[in-house]
CSV table of N, CA and C in Angstrom, one decimal:
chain,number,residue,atom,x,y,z
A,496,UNK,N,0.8,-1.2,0.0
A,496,UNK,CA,0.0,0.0,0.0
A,496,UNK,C,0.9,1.2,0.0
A,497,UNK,N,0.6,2.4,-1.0
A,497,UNK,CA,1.3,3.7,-0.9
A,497,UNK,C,1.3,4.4,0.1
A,498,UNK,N,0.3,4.1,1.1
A,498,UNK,CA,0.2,4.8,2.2
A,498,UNK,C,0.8,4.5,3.1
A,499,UNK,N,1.2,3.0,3.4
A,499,UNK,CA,1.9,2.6,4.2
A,499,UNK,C,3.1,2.8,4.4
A,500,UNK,N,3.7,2.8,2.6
A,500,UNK,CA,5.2,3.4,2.5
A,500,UNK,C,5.4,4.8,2.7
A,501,UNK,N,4.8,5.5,2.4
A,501,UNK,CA,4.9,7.0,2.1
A,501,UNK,C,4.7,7.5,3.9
A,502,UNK,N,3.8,6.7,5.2
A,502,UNK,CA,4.2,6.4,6.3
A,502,UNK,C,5.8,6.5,6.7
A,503,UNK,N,6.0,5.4,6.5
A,503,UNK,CA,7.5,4.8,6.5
A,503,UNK,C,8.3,6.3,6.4
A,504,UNK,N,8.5,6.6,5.5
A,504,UNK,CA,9.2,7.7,4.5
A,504,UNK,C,9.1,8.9,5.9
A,505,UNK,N,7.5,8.9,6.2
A,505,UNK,CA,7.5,10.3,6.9
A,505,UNK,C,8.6,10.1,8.2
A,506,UNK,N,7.9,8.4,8.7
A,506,UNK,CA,8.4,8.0,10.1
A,506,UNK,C,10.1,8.8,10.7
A,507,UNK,N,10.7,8.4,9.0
A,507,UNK,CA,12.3,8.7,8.9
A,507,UNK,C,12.3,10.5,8.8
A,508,UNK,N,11.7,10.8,8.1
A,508,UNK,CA,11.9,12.2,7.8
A,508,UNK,C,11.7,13.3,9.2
A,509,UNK,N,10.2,12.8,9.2
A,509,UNK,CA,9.8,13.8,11.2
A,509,UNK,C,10.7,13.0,11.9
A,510,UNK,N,11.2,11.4,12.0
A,510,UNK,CA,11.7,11.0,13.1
A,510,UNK,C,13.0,11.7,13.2
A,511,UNK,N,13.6,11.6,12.2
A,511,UNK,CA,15.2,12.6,12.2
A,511,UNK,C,14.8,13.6,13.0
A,512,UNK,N,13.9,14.8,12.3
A,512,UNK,CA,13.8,15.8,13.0
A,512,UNK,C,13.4,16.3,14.2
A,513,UNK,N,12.5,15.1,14.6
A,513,UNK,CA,12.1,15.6,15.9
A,513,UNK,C,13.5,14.7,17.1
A,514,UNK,N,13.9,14.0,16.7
A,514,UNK,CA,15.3,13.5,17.6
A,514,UNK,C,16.3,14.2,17.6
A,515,UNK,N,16.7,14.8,16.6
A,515,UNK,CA,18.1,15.7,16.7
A,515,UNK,C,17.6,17.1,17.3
A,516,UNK,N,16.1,17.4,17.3
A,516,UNK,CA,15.9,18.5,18.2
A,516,UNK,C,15.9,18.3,19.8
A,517,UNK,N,15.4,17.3,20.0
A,517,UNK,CA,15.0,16.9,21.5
A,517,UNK,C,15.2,15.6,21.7
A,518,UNK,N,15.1,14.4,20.7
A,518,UNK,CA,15.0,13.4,21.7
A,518,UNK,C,16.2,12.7,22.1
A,519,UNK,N,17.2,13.0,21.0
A,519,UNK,CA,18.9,12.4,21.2
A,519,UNK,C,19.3,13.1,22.9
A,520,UNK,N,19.1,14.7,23.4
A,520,UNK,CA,19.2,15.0,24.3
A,520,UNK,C,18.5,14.5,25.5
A,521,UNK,N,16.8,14.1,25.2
A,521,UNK,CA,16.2,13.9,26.1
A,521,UNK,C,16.7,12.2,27.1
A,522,UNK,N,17.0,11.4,25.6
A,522,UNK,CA,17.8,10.1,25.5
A,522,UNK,C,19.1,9.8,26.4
A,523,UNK,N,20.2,11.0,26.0
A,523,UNK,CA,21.4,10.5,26.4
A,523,UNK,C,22.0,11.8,26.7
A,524,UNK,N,21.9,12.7,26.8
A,524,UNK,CA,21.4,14.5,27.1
A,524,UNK,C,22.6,14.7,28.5
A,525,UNK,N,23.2,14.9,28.8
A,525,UNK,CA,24.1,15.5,30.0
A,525,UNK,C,23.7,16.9,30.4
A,526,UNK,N,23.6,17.5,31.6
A,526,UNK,CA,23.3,16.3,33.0
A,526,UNK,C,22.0,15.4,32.4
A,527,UNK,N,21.8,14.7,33.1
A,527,UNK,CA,20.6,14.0,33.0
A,527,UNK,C,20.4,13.4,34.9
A,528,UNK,N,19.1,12.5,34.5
A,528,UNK,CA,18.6,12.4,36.0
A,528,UNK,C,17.7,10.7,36.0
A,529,UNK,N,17.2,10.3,36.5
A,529,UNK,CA,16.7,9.0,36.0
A,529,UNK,C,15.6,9.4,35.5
A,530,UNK,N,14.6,9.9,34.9
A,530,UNK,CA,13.6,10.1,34.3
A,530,UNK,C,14.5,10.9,32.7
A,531,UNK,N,15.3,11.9,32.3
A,531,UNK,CA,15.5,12.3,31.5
A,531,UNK,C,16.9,13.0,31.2
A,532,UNK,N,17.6,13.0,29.6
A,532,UNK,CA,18.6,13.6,29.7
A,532,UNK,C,18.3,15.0,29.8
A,533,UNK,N,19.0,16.2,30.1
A,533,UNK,CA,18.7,17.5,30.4
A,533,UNK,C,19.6,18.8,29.8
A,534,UNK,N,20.4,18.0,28.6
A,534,UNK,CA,21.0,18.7,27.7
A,534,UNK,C,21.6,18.0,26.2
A,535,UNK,N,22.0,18.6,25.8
A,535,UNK,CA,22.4,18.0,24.1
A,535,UNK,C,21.0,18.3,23.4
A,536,UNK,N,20.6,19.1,23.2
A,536,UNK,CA,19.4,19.3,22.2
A,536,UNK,C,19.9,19.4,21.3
A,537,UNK,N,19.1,19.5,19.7
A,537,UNK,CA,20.1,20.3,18.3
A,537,UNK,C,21.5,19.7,18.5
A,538,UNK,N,21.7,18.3,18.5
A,538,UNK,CA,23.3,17.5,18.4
A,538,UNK,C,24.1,18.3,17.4
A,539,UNK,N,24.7,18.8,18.5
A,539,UNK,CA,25.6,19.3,17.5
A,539,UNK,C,27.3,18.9,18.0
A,540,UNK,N,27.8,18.9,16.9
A,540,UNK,CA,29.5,18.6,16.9
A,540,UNK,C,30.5,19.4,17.3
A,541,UNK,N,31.6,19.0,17.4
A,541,UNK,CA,32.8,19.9,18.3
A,541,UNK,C,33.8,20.4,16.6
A,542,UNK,N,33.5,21.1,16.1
A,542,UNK,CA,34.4,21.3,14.9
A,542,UNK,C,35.8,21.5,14.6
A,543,UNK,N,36.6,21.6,16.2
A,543,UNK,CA,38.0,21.5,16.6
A,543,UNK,C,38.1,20.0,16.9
A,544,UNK,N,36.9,19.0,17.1
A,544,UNK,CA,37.5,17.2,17.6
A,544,UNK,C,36.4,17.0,16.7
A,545,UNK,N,37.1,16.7,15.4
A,545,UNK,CA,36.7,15.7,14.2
A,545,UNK,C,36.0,14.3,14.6
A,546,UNK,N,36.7,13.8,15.4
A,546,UNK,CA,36.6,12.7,16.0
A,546,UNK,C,35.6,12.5,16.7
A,547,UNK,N,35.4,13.1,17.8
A,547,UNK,CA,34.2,13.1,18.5
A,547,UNK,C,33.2,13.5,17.7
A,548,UNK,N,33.2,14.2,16.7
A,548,UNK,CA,32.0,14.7,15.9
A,548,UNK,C,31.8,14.0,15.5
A,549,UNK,N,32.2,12.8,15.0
A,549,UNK,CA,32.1,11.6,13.7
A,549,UNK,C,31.5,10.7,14.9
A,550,UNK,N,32.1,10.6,16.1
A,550,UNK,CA,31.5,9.4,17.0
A,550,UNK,C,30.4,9.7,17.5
A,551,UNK,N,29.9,11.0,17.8
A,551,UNK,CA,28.6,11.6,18.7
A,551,UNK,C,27.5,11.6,16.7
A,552,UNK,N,27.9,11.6,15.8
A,552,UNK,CA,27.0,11.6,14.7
A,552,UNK,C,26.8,10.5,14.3
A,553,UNK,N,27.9,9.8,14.8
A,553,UNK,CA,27.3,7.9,14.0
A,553,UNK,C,26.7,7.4,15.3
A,554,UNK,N,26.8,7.6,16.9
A,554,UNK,CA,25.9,7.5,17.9
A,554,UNK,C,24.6,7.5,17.3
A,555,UNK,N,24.7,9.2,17.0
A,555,UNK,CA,23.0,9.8,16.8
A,555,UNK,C,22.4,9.1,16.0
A,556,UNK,N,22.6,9.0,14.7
A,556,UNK,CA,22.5,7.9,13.3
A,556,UNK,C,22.0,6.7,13.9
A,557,UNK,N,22.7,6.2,14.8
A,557,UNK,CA,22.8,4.2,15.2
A,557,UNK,C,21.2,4.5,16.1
A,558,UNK,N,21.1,5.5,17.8
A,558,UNK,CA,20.1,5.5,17.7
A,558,UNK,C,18.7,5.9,17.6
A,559,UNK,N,19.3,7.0,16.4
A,559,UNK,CA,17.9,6.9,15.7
A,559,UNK,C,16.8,6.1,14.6
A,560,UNK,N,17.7,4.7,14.5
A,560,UNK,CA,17.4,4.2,14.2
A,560,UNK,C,16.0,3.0,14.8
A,561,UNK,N,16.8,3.3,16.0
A,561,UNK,CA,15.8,2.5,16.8
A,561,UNK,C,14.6,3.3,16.8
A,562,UNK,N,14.4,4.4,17.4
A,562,UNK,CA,13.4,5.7,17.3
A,562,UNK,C,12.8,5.5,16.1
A,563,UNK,N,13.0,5.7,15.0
A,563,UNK,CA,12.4,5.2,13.7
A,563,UNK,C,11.7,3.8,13.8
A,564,UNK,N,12.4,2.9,13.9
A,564,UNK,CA,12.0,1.7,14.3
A,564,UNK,C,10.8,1.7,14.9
A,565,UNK,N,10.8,2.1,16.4
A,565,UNK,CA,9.3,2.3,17.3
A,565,UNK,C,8.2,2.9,16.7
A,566,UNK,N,8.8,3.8,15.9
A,566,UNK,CA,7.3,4.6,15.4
A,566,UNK,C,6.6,3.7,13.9
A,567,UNK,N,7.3,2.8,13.6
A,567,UNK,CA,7.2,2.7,12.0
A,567,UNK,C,6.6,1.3,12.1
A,568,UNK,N,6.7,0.8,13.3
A,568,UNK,CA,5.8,-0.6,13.8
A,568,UNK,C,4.3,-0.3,13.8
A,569,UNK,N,4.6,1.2,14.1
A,569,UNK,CA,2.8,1.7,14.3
A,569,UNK,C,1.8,2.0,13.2
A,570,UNK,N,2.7,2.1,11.9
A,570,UNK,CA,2.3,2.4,10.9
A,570,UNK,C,1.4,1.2,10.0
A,571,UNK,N,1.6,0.0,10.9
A,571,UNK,CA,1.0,-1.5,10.4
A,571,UNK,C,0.0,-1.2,11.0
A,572,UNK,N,-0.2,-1.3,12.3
A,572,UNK,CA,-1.6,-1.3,12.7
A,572,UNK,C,-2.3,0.2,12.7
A,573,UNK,N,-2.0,1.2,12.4
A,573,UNK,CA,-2.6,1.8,12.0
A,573,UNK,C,-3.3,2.3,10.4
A,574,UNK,N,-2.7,1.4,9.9
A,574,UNK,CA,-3.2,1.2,8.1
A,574,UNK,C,-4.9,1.2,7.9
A,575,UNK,N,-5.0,2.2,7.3
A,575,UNK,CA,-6.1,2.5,6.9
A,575,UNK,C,-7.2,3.1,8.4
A,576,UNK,N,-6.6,3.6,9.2
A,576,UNK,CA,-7.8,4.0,10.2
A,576,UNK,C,-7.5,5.1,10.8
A,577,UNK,N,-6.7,6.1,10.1
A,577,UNK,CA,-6.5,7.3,10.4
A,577,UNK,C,-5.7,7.9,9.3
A,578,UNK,N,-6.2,9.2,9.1
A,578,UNK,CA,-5.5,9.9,8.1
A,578,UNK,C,-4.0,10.6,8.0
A,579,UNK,N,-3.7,10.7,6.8
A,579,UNK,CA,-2.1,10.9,6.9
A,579,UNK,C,-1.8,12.0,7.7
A,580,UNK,N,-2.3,13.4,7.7
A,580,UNK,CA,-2.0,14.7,8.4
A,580,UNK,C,-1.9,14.3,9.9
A,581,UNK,N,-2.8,13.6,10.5
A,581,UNK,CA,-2.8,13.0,11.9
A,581,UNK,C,-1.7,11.7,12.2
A,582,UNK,N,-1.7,11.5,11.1
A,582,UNK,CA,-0.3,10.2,11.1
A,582,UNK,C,1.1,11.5,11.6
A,583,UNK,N,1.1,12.1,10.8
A,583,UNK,CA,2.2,12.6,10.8
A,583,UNK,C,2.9,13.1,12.2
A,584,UNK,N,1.6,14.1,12.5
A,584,UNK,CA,1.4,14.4,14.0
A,584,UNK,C,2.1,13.6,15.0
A,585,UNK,N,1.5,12.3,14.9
A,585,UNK,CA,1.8,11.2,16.0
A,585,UNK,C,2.9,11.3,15.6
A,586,UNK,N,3.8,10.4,13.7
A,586,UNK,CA,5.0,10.2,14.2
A,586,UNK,C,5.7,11.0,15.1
A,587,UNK,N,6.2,12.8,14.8
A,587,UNK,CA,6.7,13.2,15.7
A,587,UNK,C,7.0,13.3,17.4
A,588,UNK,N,5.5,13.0,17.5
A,588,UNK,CA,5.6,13.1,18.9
A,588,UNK,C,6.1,11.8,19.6
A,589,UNK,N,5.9,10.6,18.8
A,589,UNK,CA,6.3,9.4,19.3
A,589,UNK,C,7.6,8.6,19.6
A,590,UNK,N,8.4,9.9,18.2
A,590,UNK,CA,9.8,9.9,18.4
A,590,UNK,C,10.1,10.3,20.2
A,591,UNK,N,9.7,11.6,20.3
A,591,UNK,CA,10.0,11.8,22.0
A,591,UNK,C,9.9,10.9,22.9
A,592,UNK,N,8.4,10.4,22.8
A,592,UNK,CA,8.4,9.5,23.7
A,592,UNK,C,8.7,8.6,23.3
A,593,UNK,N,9.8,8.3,22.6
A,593,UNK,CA,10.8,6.8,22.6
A,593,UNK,C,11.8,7.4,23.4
A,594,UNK,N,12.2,8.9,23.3
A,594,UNK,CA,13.5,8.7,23.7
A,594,UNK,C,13.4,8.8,25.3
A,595,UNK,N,12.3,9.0,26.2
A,595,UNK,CA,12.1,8.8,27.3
A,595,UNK,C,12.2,7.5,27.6
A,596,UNK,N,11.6,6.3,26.5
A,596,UNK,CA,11.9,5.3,27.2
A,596,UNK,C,13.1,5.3,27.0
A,597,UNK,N,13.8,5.0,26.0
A,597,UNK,CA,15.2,4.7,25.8
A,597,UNK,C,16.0,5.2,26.6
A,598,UNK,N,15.8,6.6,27.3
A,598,UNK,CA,16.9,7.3,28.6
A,598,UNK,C,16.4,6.0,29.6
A,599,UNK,N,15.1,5.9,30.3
A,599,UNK,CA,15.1,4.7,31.4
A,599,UNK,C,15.7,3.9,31.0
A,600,UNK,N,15.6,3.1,30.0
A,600,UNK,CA,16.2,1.7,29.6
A,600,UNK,C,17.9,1.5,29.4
A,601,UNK,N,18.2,2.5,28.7
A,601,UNK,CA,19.6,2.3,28.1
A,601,UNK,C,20.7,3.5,28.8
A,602,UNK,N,20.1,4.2,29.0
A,602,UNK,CA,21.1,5.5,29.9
A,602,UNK,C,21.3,4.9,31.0
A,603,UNK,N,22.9,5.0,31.7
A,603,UNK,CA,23.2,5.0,32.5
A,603,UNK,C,22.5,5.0,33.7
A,604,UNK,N,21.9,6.3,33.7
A,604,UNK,CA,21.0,6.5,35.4
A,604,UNK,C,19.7,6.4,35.3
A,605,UNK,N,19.1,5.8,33.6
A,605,UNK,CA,17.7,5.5,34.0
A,605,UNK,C,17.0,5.2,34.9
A,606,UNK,N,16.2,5.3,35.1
A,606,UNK,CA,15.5,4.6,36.3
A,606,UNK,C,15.4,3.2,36.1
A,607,UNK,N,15.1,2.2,34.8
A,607,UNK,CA,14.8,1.1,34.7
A,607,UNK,C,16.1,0.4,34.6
A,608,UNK,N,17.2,1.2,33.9
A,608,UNK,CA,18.5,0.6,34.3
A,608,UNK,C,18.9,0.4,35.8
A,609,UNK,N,18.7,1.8,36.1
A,609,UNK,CA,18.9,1.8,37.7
A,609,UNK,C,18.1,0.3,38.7
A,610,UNK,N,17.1,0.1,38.4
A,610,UNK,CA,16.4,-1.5,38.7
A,610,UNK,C,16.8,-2.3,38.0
A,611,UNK,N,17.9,-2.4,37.2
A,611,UNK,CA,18.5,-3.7,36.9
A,611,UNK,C,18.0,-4.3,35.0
A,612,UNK,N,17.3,-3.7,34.7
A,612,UNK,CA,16.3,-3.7,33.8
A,612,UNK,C,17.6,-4.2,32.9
A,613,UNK,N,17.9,-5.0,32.1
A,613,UNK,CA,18.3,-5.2,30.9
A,613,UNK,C,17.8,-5.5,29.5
A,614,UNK,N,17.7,-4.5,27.7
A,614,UNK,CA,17.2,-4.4,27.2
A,614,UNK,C,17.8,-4.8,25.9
A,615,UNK,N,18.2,-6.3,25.7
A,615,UNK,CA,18.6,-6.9,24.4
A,615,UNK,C,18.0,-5.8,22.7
A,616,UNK,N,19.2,-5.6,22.1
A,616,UNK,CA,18.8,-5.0,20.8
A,616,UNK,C,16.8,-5.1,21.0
A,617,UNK,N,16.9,-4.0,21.6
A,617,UNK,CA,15.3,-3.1,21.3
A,617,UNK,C,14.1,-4.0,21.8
A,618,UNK,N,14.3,-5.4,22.3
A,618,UNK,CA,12.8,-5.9,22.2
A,618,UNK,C,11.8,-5.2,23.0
A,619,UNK,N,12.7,-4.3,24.4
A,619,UNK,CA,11.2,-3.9,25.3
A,619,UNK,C,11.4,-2.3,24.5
A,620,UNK,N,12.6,-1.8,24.8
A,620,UNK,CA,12.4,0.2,24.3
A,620,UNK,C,12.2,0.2,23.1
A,621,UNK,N,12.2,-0.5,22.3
A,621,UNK,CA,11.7,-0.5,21.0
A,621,UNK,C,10.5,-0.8,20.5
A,622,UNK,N,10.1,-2.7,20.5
A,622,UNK,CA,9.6,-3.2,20.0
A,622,UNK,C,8.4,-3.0,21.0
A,623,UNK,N,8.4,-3.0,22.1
A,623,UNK,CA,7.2,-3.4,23.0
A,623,UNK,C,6.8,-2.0,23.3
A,624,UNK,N,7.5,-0.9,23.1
A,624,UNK,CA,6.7,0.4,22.7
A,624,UNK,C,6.0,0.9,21.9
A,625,UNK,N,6.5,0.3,20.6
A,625,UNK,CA,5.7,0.7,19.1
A,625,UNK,C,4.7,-0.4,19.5
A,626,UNK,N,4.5,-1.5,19.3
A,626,UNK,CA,3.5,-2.8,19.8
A,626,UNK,C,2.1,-1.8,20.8
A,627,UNK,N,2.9,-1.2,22.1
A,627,UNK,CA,1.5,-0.2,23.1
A,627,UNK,C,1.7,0.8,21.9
A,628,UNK,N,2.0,0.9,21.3
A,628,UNK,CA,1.5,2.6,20.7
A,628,UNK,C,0.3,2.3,19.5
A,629,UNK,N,0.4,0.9,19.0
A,629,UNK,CA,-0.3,0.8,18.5
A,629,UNK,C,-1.6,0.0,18.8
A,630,UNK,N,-1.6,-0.8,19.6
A,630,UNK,CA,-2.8,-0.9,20.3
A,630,UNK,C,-3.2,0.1,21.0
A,631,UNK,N,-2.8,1.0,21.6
A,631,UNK,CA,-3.6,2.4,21.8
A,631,UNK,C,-4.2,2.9,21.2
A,632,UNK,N,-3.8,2.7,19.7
A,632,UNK,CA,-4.4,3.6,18.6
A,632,UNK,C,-5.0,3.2,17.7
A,633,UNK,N,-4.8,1.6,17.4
A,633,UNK,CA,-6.2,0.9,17.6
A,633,UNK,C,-7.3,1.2,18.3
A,634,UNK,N,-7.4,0.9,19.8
A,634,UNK,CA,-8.6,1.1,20.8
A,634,UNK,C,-9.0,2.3,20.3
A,635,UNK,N,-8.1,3.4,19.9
A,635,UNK,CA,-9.0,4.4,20.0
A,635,UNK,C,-9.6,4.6,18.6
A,636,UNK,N,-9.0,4.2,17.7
A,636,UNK,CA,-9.5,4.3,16.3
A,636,UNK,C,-10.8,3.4,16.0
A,637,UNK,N,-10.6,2.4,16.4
A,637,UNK,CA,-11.6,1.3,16.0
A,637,UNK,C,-11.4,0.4,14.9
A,638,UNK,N,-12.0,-0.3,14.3
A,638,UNK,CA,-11.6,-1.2,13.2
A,638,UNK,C,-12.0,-0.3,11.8
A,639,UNK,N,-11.0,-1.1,10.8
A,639,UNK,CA,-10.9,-0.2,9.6
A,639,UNK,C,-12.4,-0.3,8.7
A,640,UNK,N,-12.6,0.9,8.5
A,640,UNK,CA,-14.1,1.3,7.9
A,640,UNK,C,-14.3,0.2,6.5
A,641,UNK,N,-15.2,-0.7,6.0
A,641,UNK,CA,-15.0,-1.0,5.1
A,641,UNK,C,-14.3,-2.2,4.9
A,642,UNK,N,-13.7,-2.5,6.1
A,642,UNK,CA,-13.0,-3.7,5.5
A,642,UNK,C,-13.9,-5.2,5.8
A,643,UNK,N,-14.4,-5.3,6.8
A,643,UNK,CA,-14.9,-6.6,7.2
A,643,UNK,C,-16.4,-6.9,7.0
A,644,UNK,N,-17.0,-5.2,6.3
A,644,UNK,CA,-18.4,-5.6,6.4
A,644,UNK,C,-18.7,-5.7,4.9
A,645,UNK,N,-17.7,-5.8,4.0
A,645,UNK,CA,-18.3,-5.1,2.4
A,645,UNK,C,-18.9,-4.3,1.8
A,646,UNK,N,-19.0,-3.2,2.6
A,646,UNK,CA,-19.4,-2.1,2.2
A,646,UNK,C,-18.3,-0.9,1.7
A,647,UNK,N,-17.2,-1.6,1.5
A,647,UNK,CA,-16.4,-0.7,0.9
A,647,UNK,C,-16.5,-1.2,-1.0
């Protein structure tokens, strides 16, 4: 379905953007606290340490991928029962709240690290986030108009 892809497409496009404003900081952000990081907004690089710029950009890159990931799971169960403008909406915002989970989970002083929480390549900050985001939005959407009754 075009819509599904053209989803996808946005997932990456608002997800970049809304992570390199807020959520890479909110994620892994110095200081930080066990609920949130509290600095690094707008990742930006050290243009005197090449180095570190290239390691804090392929960071950013590696986990924004996951962040994409979370949001782009939602894009299946959301197929066909809400419109793209409102799609769009969500992806943005859902980028953030990945990177809240991801600071608990994978930051240092998360809280859920802090309890011991260990989180193998994405199955709970990733996969079991996009998974609730889209049963949420199922329940609230309802089933797809047209599909099961033939009246489409």
């Amino acid at each position: 379905d075009v819509n599904i892809m053209l989803k996808n497409v946005f997932d990456v496009v608002c997800g970049a953007l809304a992570y390199y404003m807020v959520g890479y900081g909110i994620s892994y952000g110095s200081p930080s606290n066990g609920f949130m990081g509290l600095g690094d907004y707008f990742v930006d690089g050290d243009p005197e340490d090449p180095l570190k710029t290239g390691l804090l950009y392929s960071r950013y890159i590696f986990q924004f991928s996951f962040a994409a990931t979370s949001t782009t799971i939602v894009s299946g169960s959301l197929a066909m029962r809400c419109r793209f403008p409102v799609y769009c909406i969500y992806s943005f915002y859902a980028v953030i709240v990945y990177a809240f989970v991801a600071h608990w989970v994978w930051a240092k002083d998360g809280w859920l690290a802090q309890l011991g929480v260990h989180d193998f390549a994405g199955s709970g900050a990733v996969s079991l986030l996009g998974a609730m985001n889209g049963l949420i939005g199922v329940s609230m959407l309802g089933p797809r108009l047209g599909r099961f009754d033939d009246s489409r």
